[in-house]
mmCIF file of C-alpha atoms in Angstrom:
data_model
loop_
_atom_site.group_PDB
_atom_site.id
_atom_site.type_symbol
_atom_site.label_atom_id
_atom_site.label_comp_id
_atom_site.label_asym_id
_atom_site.label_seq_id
_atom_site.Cartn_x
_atom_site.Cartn_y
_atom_site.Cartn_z
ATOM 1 C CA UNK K 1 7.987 15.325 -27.273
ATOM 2 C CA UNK K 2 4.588 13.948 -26.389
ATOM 3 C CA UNK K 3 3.109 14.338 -22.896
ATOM 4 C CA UNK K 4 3.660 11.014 -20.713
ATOM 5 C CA UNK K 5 0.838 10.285 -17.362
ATOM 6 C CA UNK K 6 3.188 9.509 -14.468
ATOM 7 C CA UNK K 7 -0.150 7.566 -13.580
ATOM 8 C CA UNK K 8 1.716 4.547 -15.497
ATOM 9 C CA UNK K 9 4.746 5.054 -13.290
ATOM 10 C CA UNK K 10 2.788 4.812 -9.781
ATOM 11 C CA UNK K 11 0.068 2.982 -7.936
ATOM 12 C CA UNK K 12 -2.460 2.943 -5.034
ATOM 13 C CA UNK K 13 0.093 1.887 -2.608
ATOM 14 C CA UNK K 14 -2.127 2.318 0.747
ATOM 15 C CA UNK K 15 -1.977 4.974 2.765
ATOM 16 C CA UNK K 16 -2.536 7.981 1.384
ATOM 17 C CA UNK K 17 0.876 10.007 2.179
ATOM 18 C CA UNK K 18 2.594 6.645 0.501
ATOM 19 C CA UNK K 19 0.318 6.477 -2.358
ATOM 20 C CA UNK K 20 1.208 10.013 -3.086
ATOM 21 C CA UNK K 21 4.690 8.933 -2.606
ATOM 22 C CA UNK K 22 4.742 6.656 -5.326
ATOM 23 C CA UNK K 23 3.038 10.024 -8.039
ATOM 24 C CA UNK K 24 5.723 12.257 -6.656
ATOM 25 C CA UNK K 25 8.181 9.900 -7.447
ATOM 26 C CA UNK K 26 6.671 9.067 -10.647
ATOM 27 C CA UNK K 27 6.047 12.594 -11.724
ATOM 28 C CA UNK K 28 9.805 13.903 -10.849
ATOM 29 C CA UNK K 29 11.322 10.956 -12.571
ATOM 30 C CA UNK K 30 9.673 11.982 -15.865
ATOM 31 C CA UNK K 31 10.775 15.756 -15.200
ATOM 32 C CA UNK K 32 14.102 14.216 -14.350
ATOM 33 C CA UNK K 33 14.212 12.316 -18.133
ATOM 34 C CA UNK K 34 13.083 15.655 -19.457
ATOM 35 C CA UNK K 35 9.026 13.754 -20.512
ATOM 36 C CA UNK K 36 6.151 16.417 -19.779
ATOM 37 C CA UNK K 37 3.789 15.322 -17.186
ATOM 38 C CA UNK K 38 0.398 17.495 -16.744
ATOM 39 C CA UNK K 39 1.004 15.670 -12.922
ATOM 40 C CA UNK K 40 2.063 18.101 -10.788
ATOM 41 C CA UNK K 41 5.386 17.317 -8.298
ATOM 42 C CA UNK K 42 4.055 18.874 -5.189
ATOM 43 C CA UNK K 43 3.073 16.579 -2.619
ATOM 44 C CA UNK K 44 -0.747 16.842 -1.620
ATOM 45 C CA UNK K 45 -2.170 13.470 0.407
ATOM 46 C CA UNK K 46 -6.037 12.774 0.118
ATOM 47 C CA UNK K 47 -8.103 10.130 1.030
ATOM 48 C CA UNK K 48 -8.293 8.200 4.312
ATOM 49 C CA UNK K 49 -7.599 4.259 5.350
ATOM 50 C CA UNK K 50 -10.796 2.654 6.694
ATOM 51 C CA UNK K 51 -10.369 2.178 10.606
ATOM 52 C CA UNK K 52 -12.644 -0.498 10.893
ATOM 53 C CA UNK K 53 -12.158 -2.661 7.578
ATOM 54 C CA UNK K 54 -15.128 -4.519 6.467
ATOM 55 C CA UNK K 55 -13.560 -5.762 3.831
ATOM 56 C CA UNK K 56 -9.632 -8.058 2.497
ATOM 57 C CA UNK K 57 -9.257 -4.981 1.115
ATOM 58 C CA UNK K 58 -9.912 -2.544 3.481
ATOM 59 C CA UNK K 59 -7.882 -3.851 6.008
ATOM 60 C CA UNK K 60 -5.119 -4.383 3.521
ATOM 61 C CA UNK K 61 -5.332 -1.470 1.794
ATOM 62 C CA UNK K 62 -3.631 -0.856 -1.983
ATOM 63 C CA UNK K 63 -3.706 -2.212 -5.224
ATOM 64 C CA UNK K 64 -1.030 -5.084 -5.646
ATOM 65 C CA UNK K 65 -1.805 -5.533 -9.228
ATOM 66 C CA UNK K 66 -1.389 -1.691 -10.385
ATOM 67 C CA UNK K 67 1.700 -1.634 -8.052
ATOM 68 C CA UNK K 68 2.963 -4.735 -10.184
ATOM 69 C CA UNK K 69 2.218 -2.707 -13.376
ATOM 70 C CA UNK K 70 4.240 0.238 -12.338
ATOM 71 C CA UNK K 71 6.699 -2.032 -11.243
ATOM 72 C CA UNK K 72 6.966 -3.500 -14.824
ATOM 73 C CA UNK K 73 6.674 0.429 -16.379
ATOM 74 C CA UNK K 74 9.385 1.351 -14.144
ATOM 75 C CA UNK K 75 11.672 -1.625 -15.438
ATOM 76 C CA UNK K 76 11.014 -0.789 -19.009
ATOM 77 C CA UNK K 77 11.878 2.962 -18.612
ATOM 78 C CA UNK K 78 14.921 2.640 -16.836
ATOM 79 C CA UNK K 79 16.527 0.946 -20.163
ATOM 80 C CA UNK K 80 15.848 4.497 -22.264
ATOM 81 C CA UNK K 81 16.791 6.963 -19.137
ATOM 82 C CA UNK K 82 20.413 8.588 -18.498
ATOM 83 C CA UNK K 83 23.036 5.925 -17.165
ATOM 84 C CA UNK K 84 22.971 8.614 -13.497
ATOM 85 C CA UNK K 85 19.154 8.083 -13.128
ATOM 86 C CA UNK K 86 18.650 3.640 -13.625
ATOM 87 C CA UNK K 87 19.899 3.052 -10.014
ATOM 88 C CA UNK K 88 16.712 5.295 -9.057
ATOM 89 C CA UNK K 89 14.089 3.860 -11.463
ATOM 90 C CA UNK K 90 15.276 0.302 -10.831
ATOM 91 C CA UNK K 91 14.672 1.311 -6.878
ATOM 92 C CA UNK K 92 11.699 2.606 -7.846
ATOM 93 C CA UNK K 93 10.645 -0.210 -9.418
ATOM 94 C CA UNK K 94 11.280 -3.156 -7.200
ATOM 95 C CA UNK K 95 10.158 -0.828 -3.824
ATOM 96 C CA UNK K 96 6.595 -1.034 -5.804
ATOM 97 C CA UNK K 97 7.084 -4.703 -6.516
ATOM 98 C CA UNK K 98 8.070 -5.815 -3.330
ATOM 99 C CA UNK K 99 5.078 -3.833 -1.499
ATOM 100 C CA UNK K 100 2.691 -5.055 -4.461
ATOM 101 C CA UNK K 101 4.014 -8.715 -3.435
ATOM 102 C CA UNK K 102 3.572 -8.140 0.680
ATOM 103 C CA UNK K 103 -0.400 -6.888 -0.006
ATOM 104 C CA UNK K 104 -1.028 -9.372 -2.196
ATOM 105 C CA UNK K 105 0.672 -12.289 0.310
ATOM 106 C CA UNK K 106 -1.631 -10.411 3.238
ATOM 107 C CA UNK K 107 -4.725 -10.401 1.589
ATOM 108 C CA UNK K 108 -4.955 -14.309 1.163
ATOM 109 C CA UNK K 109 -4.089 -14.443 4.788
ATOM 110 C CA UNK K 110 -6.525 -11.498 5.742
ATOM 111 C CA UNK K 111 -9.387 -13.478 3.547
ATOM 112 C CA UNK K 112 -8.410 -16.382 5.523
ATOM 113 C CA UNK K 113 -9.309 -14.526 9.049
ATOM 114 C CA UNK K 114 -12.796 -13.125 7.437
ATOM 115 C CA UNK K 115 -13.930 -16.615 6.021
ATOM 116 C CA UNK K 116 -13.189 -18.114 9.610
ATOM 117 C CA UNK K 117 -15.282 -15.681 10.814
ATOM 118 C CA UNK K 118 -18.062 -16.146 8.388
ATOM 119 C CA UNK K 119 -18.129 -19.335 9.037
ATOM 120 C CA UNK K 120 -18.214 -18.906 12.837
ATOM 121 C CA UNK K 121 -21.249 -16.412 12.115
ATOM 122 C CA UNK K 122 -18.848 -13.814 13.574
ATOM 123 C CA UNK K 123 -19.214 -10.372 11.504
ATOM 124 C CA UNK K 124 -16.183 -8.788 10.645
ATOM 125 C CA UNK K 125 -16.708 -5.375 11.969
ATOM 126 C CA UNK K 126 -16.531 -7.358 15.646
ATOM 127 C CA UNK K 127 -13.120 -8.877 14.565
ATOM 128 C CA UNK K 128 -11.911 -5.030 13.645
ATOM 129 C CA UNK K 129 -13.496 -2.946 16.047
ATOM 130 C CA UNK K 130 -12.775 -2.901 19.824
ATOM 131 C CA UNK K 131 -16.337 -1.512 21.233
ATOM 132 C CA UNK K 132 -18.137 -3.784 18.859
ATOM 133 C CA UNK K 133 -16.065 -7.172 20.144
ATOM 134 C CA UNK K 134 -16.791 -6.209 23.767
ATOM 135 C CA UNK K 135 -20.368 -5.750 22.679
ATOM 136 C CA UNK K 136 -20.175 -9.393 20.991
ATOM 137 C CA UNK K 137 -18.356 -11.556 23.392
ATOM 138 C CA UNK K 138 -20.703 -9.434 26.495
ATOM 139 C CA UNK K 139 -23.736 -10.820 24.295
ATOM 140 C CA UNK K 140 -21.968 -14.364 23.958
ATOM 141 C CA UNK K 141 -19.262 -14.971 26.093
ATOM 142 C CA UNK K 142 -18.714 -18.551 24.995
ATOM 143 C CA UNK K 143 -17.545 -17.378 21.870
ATOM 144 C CA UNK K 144 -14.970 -14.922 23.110
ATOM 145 C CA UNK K 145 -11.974 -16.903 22.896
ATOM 146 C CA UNK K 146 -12.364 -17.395 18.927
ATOM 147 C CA UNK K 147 -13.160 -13.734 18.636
ATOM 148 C CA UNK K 148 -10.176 -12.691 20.461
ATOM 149 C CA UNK K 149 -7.924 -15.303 18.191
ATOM 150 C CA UNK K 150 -9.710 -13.362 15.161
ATOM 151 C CA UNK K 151 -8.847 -10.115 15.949
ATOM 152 C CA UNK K 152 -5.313 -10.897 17.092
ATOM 153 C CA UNK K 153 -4.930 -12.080 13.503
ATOM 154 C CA UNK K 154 -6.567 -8.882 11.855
ATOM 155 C CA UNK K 155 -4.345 -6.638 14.112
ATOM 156 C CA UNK K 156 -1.357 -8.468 13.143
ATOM 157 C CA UNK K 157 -2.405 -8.052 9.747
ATOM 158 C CA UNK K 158 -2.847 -4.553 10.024
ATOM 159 C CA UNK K 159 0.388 -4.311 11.774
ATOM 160 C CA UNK K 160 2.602 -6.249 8.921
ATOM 161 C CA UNK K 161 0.420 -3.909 6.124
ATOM 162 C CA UNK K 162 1.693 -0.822 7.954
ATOM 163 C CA UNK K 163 5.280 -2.432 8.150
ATOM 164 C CA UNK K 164 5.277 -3.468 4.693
ATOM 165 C CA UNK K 165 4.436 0.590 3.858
ATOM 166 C CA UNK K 166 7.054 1.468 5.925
ATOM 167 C CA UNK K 167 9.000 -1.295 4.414
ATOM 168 C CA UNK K 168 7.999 0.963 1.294
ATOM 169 C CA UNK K 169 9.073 4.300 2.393
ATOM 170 C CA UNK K 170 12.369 3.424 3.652
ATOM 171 C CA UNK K 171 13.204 1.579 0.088
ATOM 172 C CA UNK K 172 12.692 4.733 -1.413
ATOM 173 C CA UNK K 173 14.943 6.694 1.005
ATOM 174 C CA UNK K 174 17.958 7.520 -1.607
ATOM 175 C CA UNK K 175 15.324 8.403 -4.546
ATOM 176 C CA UNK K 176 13.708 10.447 -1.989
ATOM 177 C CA UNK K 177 16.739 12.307 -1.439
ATOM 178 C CA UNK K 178 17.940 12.284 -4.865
ATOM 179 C CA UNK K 179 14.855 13.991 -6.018
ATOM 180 C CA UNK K 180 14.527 16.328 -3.022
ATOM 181 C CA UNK K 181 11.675 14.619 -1.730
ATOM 182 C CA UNK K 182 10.993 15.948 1.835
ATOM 183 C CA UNK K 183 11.778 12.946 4.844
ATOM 184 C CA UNK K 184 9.040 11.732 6.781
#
């Protein structure tokens, strides 16, 4: 039996305990089927989410298109896996598409708040960062209202990007179980 990468199976989904979510799950599905993985199953979290996002893709952090891909890889192997294990790789499958779907849907809206601050001449670390903002709108008042709207729209961002993790996690609650995946 040749050696499959549960890399195929999983994706960046964000945060870094989630994104390590979605190799875990990966990993133990292929032990599940019996395919060797040189991934190990223990659950080990690295990396970091920007806290003040520069960037559409720092403050929506993931990768929507790899989380599509393992969304499609998790489709196609849950038509060769035991009948007791498709209900957990179809999960799988559409927890990854549905969360590669929400990033993708907040990152036009998240490039829509940084090009209205370009275009204001507003920098986005102002928008994302509270000392910075009361710096700007203390150095130009007149512009604080449009500020404030800015950053009201990146925090709200922010906010649906941690729901849609969430969103994520909770999806995954019965595979979590099923493959003794310790509860957040």
């Amino acid at each position: 039996m040749t050696t499959t990468n549960a890399r195929v199976l999983c994706a960046d989904a964000g945060r870094p305990d989630v994104r390590e979510l979605s190799r875990v799950i990966a990993v133990r599905l292929l032990q599940r089927v019996g395919i060797p993985t040189t991934e190990s199953p223990g659950f080990a979290p690295t990396g970091s989410v920007p806290r003040t996002p520069m960037t559409v893709e720092e403050l929506v952090p993931g990768d929507p298109d790899g989380l599509a891909a393992a969304a499609t890889a998790l489709a196609d192997l849950s038509v060769s896996v035991p009948v007791d294990l498709i209900p957990l790789v179809v999960a799988t499958s559409k927890a990854h598409a549905s969360l590669g779907k929400a990033i993708l849907a907040q990152r036009v809206k998240a490039a829509e708040v940084f090009e209205k601050a370009a275009a204001a001449g507003i920098p986005n670390d102002v928008i994302c960062h509270d000392e910075k903002m009361t710096e700007f709108i203390g150095a130009q008042p007149e512009r604080g209202d449009l500020v404030l709207e800015l950053a009201k729209e990146a925090i709200t961002l922010r906010l649906a990007w941690t729901d849609a993790e969430s969103d994520f996690v909770d999806a995954l609650r019965e595979v979590r179980e099923e493959l003794d995946i310790a509860d957040w």
